[in-house]
Every structure is written in structure tokens, then in C-alpha cells.
Coordinates of C-alpha atoms in Angstrom, one line a residue:
X1 CA -15.3 31.6 -73.8
X2 CA -11.3 32.0 -72.5
X3 CA -11.3 34.5 -70.1
X4 CA -6.9 34.5 -70.5
X5 CA -6.5 33.4 -67.5
X6 CA -3.4 30.4 -66.4
X7 CA -4.2 27.3 -65.4
X8 CA -3.0 26.5 -61.9
X9 CA -1.6 22.4 -63.1
X10 CA -3.7 20.7 -60.5
X11 CA -4.4 16.2 -60.7
X12 CA -7.8 16.2 -63.1
X13 CA -6.4 18.7 -65.2
X14 CA -3.3 16.0 -65.6
X15 CA -5.5 13.4 -65.6
X16 CA -7.0 14.9 -69.4
X17 CA -3.7 15.8 -70.3
X18 CA -2.5 12.3 -70.0
X19 CA -6.0 11.4 -71.9
X20 CA -6.0 13.0 -74.7
X21 CA -2.3 12.5 -75.2
X22 CA -2.8 8.7 -74.9
X23 CA -5.4 8.4 -77.6
X24 CA -7.9 7.4 -74.7
X25 CA -9.8 10.0 -76.5
X26 CA -9.5 12.8 -78.8
X27 CA -11.6 15.8 -77.4
X28 CA -13.2 16.5 -74.0
X29 CA -16.8 17.0 -73.1
X30 CA -17.2 17.5 -69.9
X31 CA -20.7 19.1 -67.6
X32 CA -22.4 21.3 -64.5
X33 CA -25.6 19.6 -62.8
X34 CA -26.9 21.2 -61.2
X35 CA -30.4 20.5 -59.9
X36 CA -32.7 23.2 -60.2
X37 CA -34.2 23.4 -56.7
X38 CA -32.3 26.0 -55.5
X39 CA -30.2 29.7 -56.8
X40 CA -26.2 28.0 -57.0
X41 CA -23.6 29.5 -54.1
X42 CA -20.1 30.0 -54.5
X43 CA -19.4 26.3 -53.9
X44 CA -20.9 25.6 -57.5
X45 CA -18.8 28.5 -58.5
X46 CA -15.1 26.7 -58.5
X47 CA -17.6 23.3 -60.3
X48 CA -18.3 25.6 -62.8
X49 CA -15.1 27.5 -62.9
X50 CA -13.5 23.8 -63.0
X51 CA -15.6 22.3 -65.9
X52 CA -16.0 25.1 -68.4
X53 CA -12.0 26.3 -68.4
X54 CA -10.6 23.1 -68.4
X55 CA -12.5 22.3 -72.4
X56 CA -11.7 25.7 -72.8
X57 CA -8.2 24.8 -72.3
X58 CA -8.2 21.7 -74.6
X59 CA -11.4 22.7 -76.9
X60 CA -13.7 20.8 -75.6
X61 CA -17.4 21.1 -74.8
X62 CA -18.8 22.0 -71.4
X63 CA -22.7 21.4 -71.4
X64 CA -25.3 23.0 -68.9
X65 CA -27.9 20.6 -68.0
X66 CA -30.0 20.5 -65.5
X67 CA -30.1 17.4 -62.8
X68 CA -34.6 17.0 -62.4
X69 CA -35.9 13.9 -61.4
X70 CA -37.0 14.9 -58.1
X71 CA -40.7 17.9 -59.1
X72 CA -41.5 17.7 -55.7
X73 CA -38.6 20.3 -55.2
X74 CA -37.8 22.0 -58.3
X75 CA -39.2 24.5 -60.3
X76 CA -38.2 26.9 -63.7
X77 CA -37.1 30.6 -61.7
X78 CA -34.2 28.1 -60.1
X79 CA -34.1 26.5 -63.8
X80 CA -33.9 30.1 -65.0
X81 CA -31.4 31.6 -61.7
X82 CA -29.1 29.2 -62.4
X83 CA -29.2 30.1 -66.8
X84 CA -28.4 34.3 -65.2
X85 CA -26.0 32.6 -63.3
X86 CA -24.0 30.7 -65.6
X87 CA -24.2 33.4 -67.8
X88 CA -23.1 36.7 -65.9
X89 CA -19.7 34.4 -64.5
X90 CA -18.4 35.0 -67.6
X91 CA -19.8 31.0 -69.5
X92 CA -21.1 29.8 -72.5
X93 CA -21.8 26.2 -72.5
X94 CA -22.1 24.3 -75.2
X95 CA -25.5 22.0 -75.2
X96 CA -28.5 23.1 -72.7
X97 CA -29.2 19.7 -71.2
X98 CA -32.4 17.9 -68.4
X99 CA -32.2 15.2 -67.0
X100 CA -36.1 14.9 -68.0
X101 CA -35.3 15.3 -72.3
X102 CA -33.8 10.9 -71.0
X103 CA -36.4 9.8 -69.3
X104 CA -38.0 7.6 -72.1
X105 CA -34.9 6.1 -72.2
X106 CA -34.2 5.3 -68.8
X107 CA -37.5 4.1 -68.8
X108 CA -36.2 1.4 -71.7
X109 CA -33.4 1.4 -69.9
X110 CA -34.4 0.4 -67.0
X111 CA -36.9 -2.2 -68.7
X112 CA -33.2 -3.8 -69.5
X113 CA -32.3 -4.6 -66.4
X114 CA -36.6 -6.1 -64.9
X115 CA -35.2 -8.7 -67.9
X116 CA -31.3 -9.2 -67.4
X117 CA -33.0 -9.5 -63.7
X118 CA -30.5 -7.4 -61.9
X119 CA -34.0 -4.9 -61.3
X120 CA -36.9 -5.7 -59.5
X121 CA -40.7 -3.9 -58.0
X122 CA -40.2 -3.9 -54.2
X123 CA -42.5 -3.4 -51.7
X124 CA -41.1 -3.1 -48.7
X125 CA -41.9 0.8 -47.2
X126 CA -38.5 3.5 -47.6
X127 CA -38.3 2.7 -43.4
X128 CA -39.0 -1.6 -44.1
X129 CA -35.2 -0.7 -47.1
X130 CA -33.4 1.5 -44.5
X131 CA -33.9 -0.9 -42.1
X132 CA -32.5 -4.3 -44.3
X133 CA -30.0 -2.1 -45.9
X134 CA -27.7 -3.7 -42.6
X135 CA -25.2 -1.1 -41.5
X136 CA -21.3 -0.2 -42.1
X137 CA -20.7 -3.5 -40.2
X138 CA -23.1 -5.1 -40.3
X139 CA -24.7 -6.9 -44.5
X140 CA -27.8 -5.9 -45.1
X141 CA -31.0 -8.7 -46.0
X142 CA -32.8 -9.4 -49.2
X143 CA -36.4 -8.1 -49.7
X144 CA -39.0 -10.5 -49.8
X145 CA -39.9 -9.7 -53.2
X146 CA -36.4 -9.4 -54.8
X147 CA -36.8 -12.7 -57.0
X148 CA -39.5 -12.0 -58.5
X149 CA -39.8 -13.5 -61.7
X150 CA -39.3 -11.0 -64.8
X151 CA -42.8 -11.1 -66.3
X152 CA -43.9 -10.0 -63.3
X153 CA -41.8 -7.1 -62.3
X154 CA -42.7 -6.1 -65.8
X155 CA -46.0 -5.6 -65.6
X156 CA -46.2 -4.6 -62.1
X157 CA -43.8 -1.8 -63.0
X158 CA -45.4 -0.6 -66.3
X159 CA -48.5 -0.9 -64.0
X160 CA -46.2 2.4 -61.7
X161 CA -45.1 3.9 -65.2
X162 CA -49.4 4.0 -65.7
X163 CA -50.2 5.3 -61.8
X164 CA -51.9 2.4 -61.1
X165 CA -50.1 2.5 -57.4
X166 CA -50.1 5.5 -54.9
X167 CA -46.5 7.1 -53.9
X168 CA -44.6 5.7 -51.9
X169 CA -46.4 1.8 -52.6
X170 CA -43.7 0.4 -54.8
X171 CA -40.2 1.5 -55.9
X172 CA -37.9 0.0 -58.4
X173 CA -34.6 -1.8 -57.4
X174 CA -31.4 -1.7 -59.0
X175 CA -30.5 -5.9 -58.3
X176 CA -27.3 -5.9 -56.7
X177 CA -25.5 -7.8 -53.6
X178 CA -27.1 -7.4 -50.0
X179 CA -23.4 -7.2 -48.9
X180 CA -21.4 -5.3 -50.3
X181 CA -18.8 -3.4 -47.9
X182 CA -20.5 -0.4 -50.1
X183 CA -24.3 0.4 -48.9
X184 CA -24.4 2.2 -52.5
X185 CA -24.4 -1.3 -53.9
X186 CA -27.0 -2.9 -51.3
X187 CA -30.1 -2.8 -54.7
X188 CA -30.3 0.6 -54.3
X189 CA -34.1 2.6 -55.6
X190 CA -33.4 3.1 -59.0
X191 CA -37.6 4.4 -60.0
X192 CA -39.8 5.8 -57.5
X193 CA -43.2 7.0 -56.6
X194 CA -44.1 9.7 -57.2
X195 CA -47.8 11.7 -58.8
X196 CA -46.3 15.7 -58.9
X197 CA -46.2 18.1 -62.3
X198 CA -43.0 18.4 -63.3
X199 CA -42.1 22.2 -64.5
X200 CA -40.3 21.0 -67.8
X201 CA -42.8 17.4 -68.6
X202 CA -45.9 18.3 -66.7
X203 CA -48.1 15.1 -65.7
X204 CA -46.4 13.0 -68.3
X205 CA -44.6 11.0 -65.8
X206 CA -45.6 10.0 -62.4
X207 CA -42.6 7.6 -61.1
X208 CA -39.1 9.3 -61.5
X209 CA -35.4 7.6 -61.8
X210 CA -33.6 8.2 -58.8
X211 CA -29.9 10.6 -59.7
X212 CA -27.8 8.1 -58.7
X213 CA -29.4 5.8 -61.5
X214 CA -29.7 9.0 -63.6
X215 CA -26.8 10.5 -63.9
X216 CA -24.0 8.3 -65.7
X217 CA -27.2 8.0 -68.0
X218 CA -27.0 11.4 -68.6
X219 CA -23.0 11.6 -69.2
X220 CA -23.5 8.5 -70.9
X221 CA -26.2 10.1 -73.1
X222 CA -23.7 13.0 -74.1
X223 CA -21.2 11.2 -74.1
X224 CA -19.2 12.7 -72.0
X225 CA -15.4 12.3 -71.3
X226 CA -15.1 13.6 -67.9
X227 CA -17.6 13.3 -65.2
X228 CA -16.3 15.9 -62.2
X229 CA -17.9 15.9 -59.0
X230 CA -17.1 16.5 -55.8
X231 CA -15.9 13.9 -53.0
X232 CA -18.9 12.4 -51.4
X233 CA -19.6 12.0 -54.9
X234 CA -16.9 9.1 -54.2
X235 CA -19.1 6.4 -52.8
X236 CA -21.1 6.4 -55.5
X237 CA -19.0 5.4 -58.1
X238 CA -18.7 1.8 -57.7
X239 CA -22.7 2.5 -58.3
X240 CA -22.1 5.1 -61.5
X241 CA -19.8 1.9 -63.5
X242 CA -22.5 -0.6 -62.6
X243 CA -25.3 1.2 -63.6
X244 CA -23.3 2.4 -67.7
X245 CA -22.0 -1.2 -67.9
X246 CA -25.1 -2.7 -66.8
X247 CA -27.1 -0.7 -69.0
X248 CA -24.7 -1.0 -71.9
X249 CA -24.2 2.7 -72.4
X250 CA -22.2 3.8 -75.9
X251 CA -20.4 5.7 -74.3
X252 CA -18.1 5.1 -71.0
X253 CA -17.8 8.5 -68.6
X254 CA -15.4 8.1 -66.0
X255 CA -16.4 10.2 -63.1
X256 CA -13.7 12.4 -61.2
X257 CA -14.1 13.1 -57.4
X258 CA -12.4 16.8 -56.3
X259 CA -12.5 18.8 -52.2
X260 CA -15.9 20.7 -52.2
X261 CA -15.5 24.4 -50.9
X262 CA -16.4 25.3 -47.7
X263 CA -16.1 29.2 -46.9
X264 CA -15.9 29.7 -42.8
X265 CA -19.2 31.9 -41.4
X266 CA -21.6 30.8 -43.6
X267 CA -23.5 27.9 -44.9
X268 CA -23.5 25.7 -48.3
X269 CA -26.3 23.4 -47.8
X270 CA -29.5 24.6 -50.0
X271 CA -31.9 23.0 -47.8
X272 CA -30.3 25.2 -45.3
X273 CA -30.5 28.2 -47.0
X274 CA -33.1 28.2 -48.6
X275 CA -34.3 27.9 -45.0
X276 CA -33.3 30.9 -44.8
X277 CA -35.5 32.2 -47.0
X278 CA -38.3 30.6 -45.4
X279 CA -37.9 31.8 -42.5
X280 CA -37.6 35.1 -43.2
X281 CA -33.7 35.6 -41.5
X282 CA -32.8 36.8 -45.5
X283 CA -34.6 39.0 -47.4
X284 CA -34.5 36.1 -50.9
X285 CA -32.1 33.9 -52.3
X286 CA -30.2 36.8 -53.8
X287 CA -29.9 38.4 -50.1
X288 CA -26.6 39.6 -50.0
X289 CA -25.4 38.3 -47.4
X290 CA -26.2 34.9 -48.8
X291 CA -23.2 32.8 -50.4
X292 CA -25.5 32.3 -53.1
X293 CA -23.9 33.5 -56.7
X294 CA -26.8 36.5 -56.7
X295 CA -26.3 37.5 -53.4
X296 CA -22.4 38.0 -53.7
X297 CA -23.5 39.9 -57.2
X298 CA -26.1 42.1 -55.0
X299 CA -23.4 43.0 -52.6
X300 CA -21.1 44.2 -54.7
X301 CA -19.1 41.2 -56.2
X302 CA -17.5 41.1 -59.6
X303 CA -17.4 37.5 -62.0
X304 CA -13.2 38.1 -62.7
X305 CA -13.2 38.0 -58.9
X306 CA -15.1 34.9 -57.6
X307 CA -13.5 33.2 -61.1
X308 CA -9.8 34.5 -60.3
X309 CA -11.1 33.0 -56.3
X310 CA -11.8 29.9 -58.0
X311 CA -8.5 29.2 -59.9
X312 CA -6.8 29.9 -56.8
X313 CA -8.5 27.5 -54.6
X314 CA -6.6 24.7 -56.5
X315 CA -8.4 21.1 -56.9
X316 CA -7.7 18.7 -54.3
X317 CA -9.0 15.3 -53.7
X318 CA -9.4 16.8 -50.0
X319 CA -11.9 19.2 -48.6
X320 CA -11.6 22.2 -46.5
X321 CA -13.3 25.5 -45.5
X322 CA -11.8 28.2 -47.2
X323 CA -11.3 31.6 -44.6
X324 CA -13.6 34.0 -45.9
X325 CA -11.4 36.9 -46.1
X326 CA -9.5 35.3 -49.0
X327 CA -12.7 36.1 -50.9
X328 CA -13.0 39.3 -50.2
X329 CA -9.9 39.6 -50.5
X330 CA -9.5 39.1 -54.4
X331 CA -13.1 41.8 -54.8
X332 CA -10.5 44.4 -53.4
X333 CA -7.8 42.9 -55.7
X334 CA -9.7 43.3 -58.5
X335 CA -11.9 46.3 -57.5
X336 CA -8.5 48.2 -56.7
X337 CA -7.8 49.4 -60.4
X338 CA -11.6 50.3 -61.7
X339 CA -13.9 51.7 -58.5
X340 CA -14.3 55.6 -59.0
X341 CA -13.5 56.8 -55.3
X342 CA -16.3 59.1 -53.7
X343 CA -17.7 60.3 -50.7
X344 CA -19.9 59.5 -48.4
X345 CA -21.3 60.6 -45.2
X346 CA -22.9 57.0 -42.9
X347 CA -23.6 58.7 -39.8
X348 CA -23.6 62.5 -40.2
X349 CA -23.5 65.3 -37.8
X350 CA -23.9 69.1 -39.9
X351 CA -21.1 71.8 -39.5
X352 CA -21.3 75.2 -40.3
X353 CA -18.1 76.8 -41.5
X354 CA -19.2 80.4 -40.8
X355 CA -15.8 82.4 -42.2
X356 CA -17.5 81.3 -45.3
X357 CA -18.8 83.2 -47.3
X358 CA -22.9 82.4 -47.3
X359 CA -24.1 81.8 -50.7
X360 CA -20.8 80.7 -51.7
X361 CA -20.0 77.4 -53.9
X362 CA -17.8 76.5 -55.4
X363 CA -16.0 72.9 -57.0
X364 CA -13.1 71.1 -56.0
X365 CA -10.4 68.8 -58.1
X366 CA -9.9 65.3 -56.8
X367 CA -8.8 62.2 -59.0
X368 CA -11.6 60.2 -59.3
X369 CA -8.4 57.0 -59.0
X370 CA -5.6 58.2 -58.0
X371 CA -5.5 54.1 -58.4
X372 CA -5.9 55.3 -62.1
X373 CA -4.9 58.1 -63.3
X374 CA -6.0 57.7 -66.6
X375 CA -10.0 57.7 -65.2
X376 CA -9.4 61.7 -64.7
X377 CA -10.5 63.6 -63.3
X378 CA -14.0 65.0 -60.6
X379 CA -15.9 68.4 -59.5
X380 CA -16.8 68.2 -55.8
X381 CA -19.2 71.3 -54.8
X382 CA -18.3 73.4 -51.2
X383 CA -19.6 76.1 -49.6
X384 CA -20.6 77.1 -46.2
X385 CA -22.5 73.9 -45.1
X386 CA -21.2 70.2 -45.2
X387 CA -21.6 67.2 -43.4
X388 CA -19.3 64.9 -41.2
X389 CA -19.0 61.9 -39.9
X390 CA -20.5 61.7 -36.1
X391 CA -17.7 59.2 -35.1
X392 CA -15.2 62.1 -36.8
X393 CA -15.7 64.5 -33.5
X394 CA -15.6 64.6 -30.7
X395 CA -16.1 66.8 -27.5
X396 CA -13.8 64.9 -24.7
X397 CA -11.8 62.8 -27.1
X398 CA -9.1 60.4 -25.3
X399 CA -4.9 60.7 -26.4
X400 CA -4.2 60.0 -30.1
X401 CA -7.3 61.7 -31.5
X402 CA -6.2 63.4 -34.6
X403 CA -10.0 63.6 -35.5
X404 CA -12.4 67.1 -35.6
X405 CA -12.7 69.1 -31.0
X406 CA -12.5 71.9 -29.7
X407 CA -10.3 73.5 -30.6
X408 CA -8.4 70.8 -32.9
X409 CA -7.5 71.4 -36.7
X410 CA -8.3 69.0 -39.6
X411 CA -7.8 68.4 -43.5
X412 CA -11.8 67.8 -44.9
X413 CA -10.4 65.6 -48.1
X414 CA -10.2 68.0 -51.6
X415 CA -11.1 70.6 -49.4
X416 CA -9.7 73.4 -46.6
X417 CA -8.5 72.6 -42.8
X418 CA -10.8 73.8 -40.3
X419 CA -11.5 74.6 -36.8
X420 CA -14.1 73.2 -34.7
X421 CA -14.8 76.7 -32.2
X422 CA -18.3 76.0 -31.1
X423 CA -21.0 72.9 -30.4
X424 CA -24.4 73.2 -30.7
X425 CA -26.7 70.7 -28.4
X426 CA -30.3 70.4 -28.4
X427 CA -31.2 70.0 -25.2
X428 CA -30.9 66.9 -24.2
X429 CA -27.1 67.9 -24.3
X430 CA -26.8 65.7 -27.4
X431 CA -24.5 67.3 -30.6
X432 CA -26.9 68.1 -33.0
X433 CA -24.1 70.6 -35.2
X434 CA -21.1 71.8 -34.3
X435 CA -19.4 75.9 -35.8
X436 CA -16.1 76.0 -37.7
X437 CA -14.1 78.0 -39.5
X438 CA -11.4 77.7 -41.9
X439 CA -7.8 78.6 -43.0
X440 CA -8.5 79.5 -47.4
X441 CA -4.5 79.5 -47.5
X442 CA -5.2 75.6 -46.9
X443 CA -6.7 74.5 -49.8
X444 CA -5.4 70.9 -50.9
X445 CA -3.5 71.7 -54.4
X446 CA -2.8 75.3 -53.2
X447 CA 0.8 74.4 -52.3
X448 CA 0.4 75.5 -49.1
X449 CA 3.4 74.2 -46.7
X450 CA 3.0 76.1 -43.5
X451 CA 1.5 74.1 -40.7
X452 CA 0.5 70.6 -40.5
X453 CA -2.6 68.7 -39.1
X454 CA -2.9 64.7 -38.1
X455 CA -6.5 64.3 -39.1
X456 CA -8.0 64.1 -42.4
X457 CA -11.3 63.2 -42.7
X458 CA -13.9 63.2 -45.7
X459 CA -17.4 64.9 -46.7
X460 CA -20.0 65.9 -48.1
X461 CA -21.9 69.2 -48.5
X462 CA -24.8 69.8 -47.5
X463 CA -26.7 72.0 -49.7
X464 CA -26.4 69.4 -53.2
X465 CA -25.9 66.5 -51.4
X466 CA -27.5 63.2 -52.5
X467 CA -30.0 61.5 -49.6
X468 CA -28.9 57.1 -49.5
X469 CA -28.9 54.6 -47.7
X470 CA -26.1 52.0 -46.6
X471 CA -26.9 48.3 -46.3
X472 CA -23.7 47.8 -43.6
X473 CA -23.5 43.4 -43.5
X474 CA -21.9 41.2 -40.3
X475 CA -21.5 37.4 -41.4
X476 CA -24.9 35.7 -41.3
X477 CA -23.2 32.9 -39.1
X478 CA -20.9 33.1 -36.6
X479 CA -19.9 29.9 -35.4
X480 CA -17.1 28.4 -38.0
X481 CA -17.5 25.0 -37.4
X482 CA -21.6 24.9 -39.1
X483 CA -19.8 26.1 -43.2
X484 CA -18.5 22.3 -42.7
X485 CA -22.8 21.7 -42.4
X486 CA -22.6 18.7 -40.1
X487 CA -25.0 20.5 -37.5
X488 CA -28.4 19.8 -37.0
X489 CA -30.6 22.2 -37.9
X490 CA -32.2 23.6 -34.8
X491 CA -28.0 24.3 -33.9
X492 CA -27.4 25.5 -37.2
X493 CA -30.2 28.2 -36.5
X494 CA -28.9 29.2 -33.1
X495 CA -25.6 30.7 -35.0
X496 CA -27.9 33.4 -37.2
X497 CA -26.3 36.6 -36.1
X498 CA -28.9 38.9 -35.4
X499 CA -26.4 41.5 -35.8
X500 CA -25.6 40.3 -39.2
X501 CA -27.6 43.6 -41.7
X502 CA -26.7 47.5 -39.8
X503 CA -28.7 50.3 -42.5
X504 CA -28.2 54.4 -41.8
X505 CA -29.5 56.9 -43.8
X506 CA -26.6 59.2 -45.1
X507 CA -26.2 61.7 -47.6
X508 CA -23.1 61.2 -50.6
X509 CA -21.2 63.2 -53.6
X510 CA -24.5 65.7 -55.9
X511 CA -22.2 62.9 -59.2
X512 CA -23.5 59.7 -57.9
X513 CA -27.0 61.4 -59.3
X514 CA -26.5 59.4 -62.5
X515 CA -25.3 56.5 -59.9
X516 CA -27.3 52.7 -62.6
X517 CA -27.8 49.7 -60.3
X518 CA -24.9 47.6 -59.6
X519 CA -22.4 50.1 -60.3
X520 CA -18.9 50.1 -57.5
X521 CA -17.3 52.8 -55.8
X522 CA -14.9 53.0 -53.0
X523 CA -15.9 54.9 -50.3
X524 CA -13.4 57.6 -49.0
X525 CA -11.9 55.1 -45.2
X526 CA -15.4 53.0 -45.4
X527 CA -14.8 50.8 -48.2
X528 CA -16.4 49.8 -51.2
X529 CA -20.3 49.9 -52.4
X530 CA -22.6 48.4 -54.7
X531 CA -25.0 50.4 -55.3
X532 CA -28.3 48.3 -54.8
X533 CA -30.3 46.9 -57.7
X534 CA -33.1 45.6 -55.6
X535 CA -34.4 48.3 -53.8
X536 CA -32.7 51.9 -55.3
X537 CA -35.3 54.1 -57.1
X538 CA -35.2 57.0 -59.2
X539 CA -36.1 59.1 -55.5
X540 CA -33.4 57.0 -53.2
X541 CA -30.0 55.8 -53.4
X542 CA -28.5 52.4 -51.8
X543 CA -25.7 51.3 -51.3
X544 CA -24.1 47.4 -50.4
X545 CA -20.5 47.5 -48.4
X546 CA -18.8 44.9 -51.2
X547 CA -16.2 45.3 -48.5
X548 CA -14.1 47.5 -46.1
X549 CA -10.6 49.3 -47.5
X550 CA -8.6 47.0 -45.9
X551 CA -8.2 43.4 -43.6
X552 CA -5.3 41.1 -41.8
X553 CA -6.0 38.6 -44.4
X554 CA -3.0 37.7 -46.3
X555 CA -1.8 35.1 -49.6

């Protein structure tokens, strides 16, 4: 699917161009291969945009493939959410595949490796295998079961498939080099036993291939030309190539690695995101504080803003941490011409305009979006009673406070000048209402050129205003270094922000009565907001703040 956006130069794009120009390939096939063990996050979006737009630019194909080789962690819920997220981002896959579609082929290739004396059944436990593997500075040592005969290995592997052994009792390992400086080549496990129901194959299998063995076979079966992954898989590339070569695959895909995306004030580990969900720190994978694509969608981000953000990041061979404000910048840029302007009062304080006629309501005109005049005009009711923000009034203001206080005059946005005349308090001394007068000569758009005021405040008419809930967000993780995902889980939880969500109840203009889930607006002075798709009902509007209006961030 074309998005008519320029594709910035990067080293992977240059490789593809060279491969096509040299005749190494006459077409390209890329793939996006998530494991369905959680929801996609913004880091996956970078990979999605890269793979799909690269293939689109060179008239190739992109497959969506689920790497579903671990039935203990995977679920149809995650499969469906991933499909929805890719579609929402604006991409259509050419082929939809599952690693589990190829389980029989993978099994046959494992048989081939055994016959070539390149794989063996091992009885060592997981802890023993780890101990035998050695370290970065010390070579590993061979398993006592490494030299079993081909016949014994074939028999044992078949009995593994038939369900004769318990989980963890035996594994199939590739026979490569226990002294290799690359630990990934020290006889990696390529099959393990798991008596678990698989979301796609049910109970047909009780042995499952390991990712490092399955992934290159999947790429080769599908004819993928450029297998693009993140840098943590760079050390796996020799094993990737070994599997393709020794399994005698006809297609020879090439693996290329790029730097992964990390954002400040969040985590990108699916394990940690899952923990946040399961332990109740957030209200689900689509909580607007989460860096998941579904969370960003519910918060109000647009697919266009995320695609532009991913393109602007570029593709490099180094990983780094990006300021979250950069992502916020692109959603502001996308919404400023699209989002209708409106007024909402988050912490309401009632104002009675004592010299305005009782029972009278007049309609005031205002542009829907001053930066996009083609969106037209809207009408706002005005009457004797309105709500303003509590912090737009102070009984005893400091110097240079230009909003409402006793004796001071301000402009009501799109309306009139009002002057505070009286403050009404409850028995405990709290301000519950203020009385003002208005000047009918000062109506916005009337051409009034008399005195000037320094403050302009927003408001909503009280009798017709719609009640609304506003949800304001702060960073979920307080410590930026946590975005690198290098800390232990217990440390990561210590940095969860207990004040990441503030919920208030206020009012919005009555013309918001037709607002639907995922509709986006700019509330005067407060920022950009999105109608929450999960909590909004016919009786109550719930708005998520996407971003504030301004930021100090510079590209």
C-alpha cells in the first residue's frame, strides 16, 4: 500500500537497490514476523514501516507471519490484535502465514540433520546444557550423548514426537562446534518437548522447534529475500546461515540487522509490558499509558503520525533511546490541521453574569479550525451562567496574573469581556461561585477598539454543557534508563509512576453530543484529546489527552 511519502536513504535500502541492479534478485520479498505472545508496541511499528514500505517502493511483497513456535505463551487474542494493528497502521500483507504451517517440513529437515550427523537427541537438563555451554572466554564441553548413532537419534526423536517423554526430558540439538567463539553455535537446542495445546495446531504436536532453527526455515520456505531484524539477532546470523545451508534449502535469504527503537519513560520488553497488565498497574494492553500500538491508538495517535515518526527516525546499525517528545511532535503536526477546535472545562468553577438577561441564550460564531478555514464555522451557546477553569480565578493573585480576580476584567474566548464583582464561598471558605458583569459592547468580532485586557480564558455555557470525564497522562516510567530494558524486573517496577493518570470531571460544549469514539479535538489551552473507545457511553463522554499544545522539543 503506497503512502506517497519519500523513502529516506538507509543502508538496507541501498542493499536492496544494489541487489536488484546487480541481478542478484529480480524482485524482493520482506516479512514482518511477530511472535503472538503479546500486543505490538511502537518498536514493532518501526519494523512494520521499514519492511512494508521497502517492499512497496521496489514493487515487491511483504508477508505477515506469526512465529508461533511456543504454545505456552501464544494466544489467538494476540494474533487478532496484531492483524488489527498492522491494518490500522495502513498496511496490507501479501501473504498471511504461521510458523506452525511449516511444522511438518521443519520436522523433516530435523530428520535430515540427524541423518547427516548434524543433530542429536540430548538427555541433559536445561541447567546442565547451560553449564556445558561454557562462557564468552571459556569453550564449552561436549554432552555425553553427543555421539549417539544416527539410528538411535532417529528412534529417540520419533519417540519424542509420539509423546513418550515428559517435558524437559530430552531435546534435539544441532551438532556444530562446542568450542566456537560464538556461543550460539555451541550445539544449540533446535527442538524441545512441550505437552501443550497450540492455538493453531491443537494437540497434533508435543515437540516444537526453537525460534533460531524455525525462523531461517520459514524465511527460506516463503522465498524471503531480505530478512530484516533488530541488532540483538546479529550474533544469531551464523546459525541462521548454517540452518539454511545444512537443511539444503533451495531459497537462500539473507539476514540484515538494524538498531532497535527505545523510547524514554517507557519499557519495550513484552515480558515487562505483560507484567504491568497482569499486576494491575494499567487497565490492559491498550491502556493509553502503554507504548503498545493499541494503547497509542486508544490515546489518540494517528497512523500517519506514527508512520512519519518511524520514517524520520531512519535506519542505522546502532540502537539508541529516542525522546518521547519526538513522537508527540509528529502527532501535533498531524492533528493541527485536522482536529476541530472546541472548549472544555476540566476543573469547573461556576460564573454567574449578573447583568446578562435571565433566560436568554445567544449563539456565538467561532471557526472550527482557524488553521484550516475550509472546515467552516461552529456555534457556541452563551448565557447568564457559564463554567470556567478553577485555576483561571484567584482571589489573591500574584503579580503578573492576568486572568480573573476581584475587580479584574478578562475576555471570554469568542464572547465578551467580563469583570469579577463578587466571590461566593461555602462555610469552609472554599470558593464555589463567582459573580461577574459583562460589557455587551465587547462582543468578539464586533470591531470593538476600546480598552484592552491582558487575559483571555475559555468557558462553556452551563445549562447546555455536556458532562465529560478527562483523563490526563504522565509518563508511566519515571526513570529514562529503564527504556533500555537492562534492569531487573524488580527495579523496573520501582520506577512505575504512581501519578501517571489523573481523572477529572468537567464539561464540554453541547456541539460535542455527536462525538464518536476515536474522534479527535483540540481543546483550547489544554491540548489535543481523543474520545476514549473503551469507556465512552451514550450517557458520558470520556476524553484522553493525547498531547499538550506545546513542547520545547525541537527536531
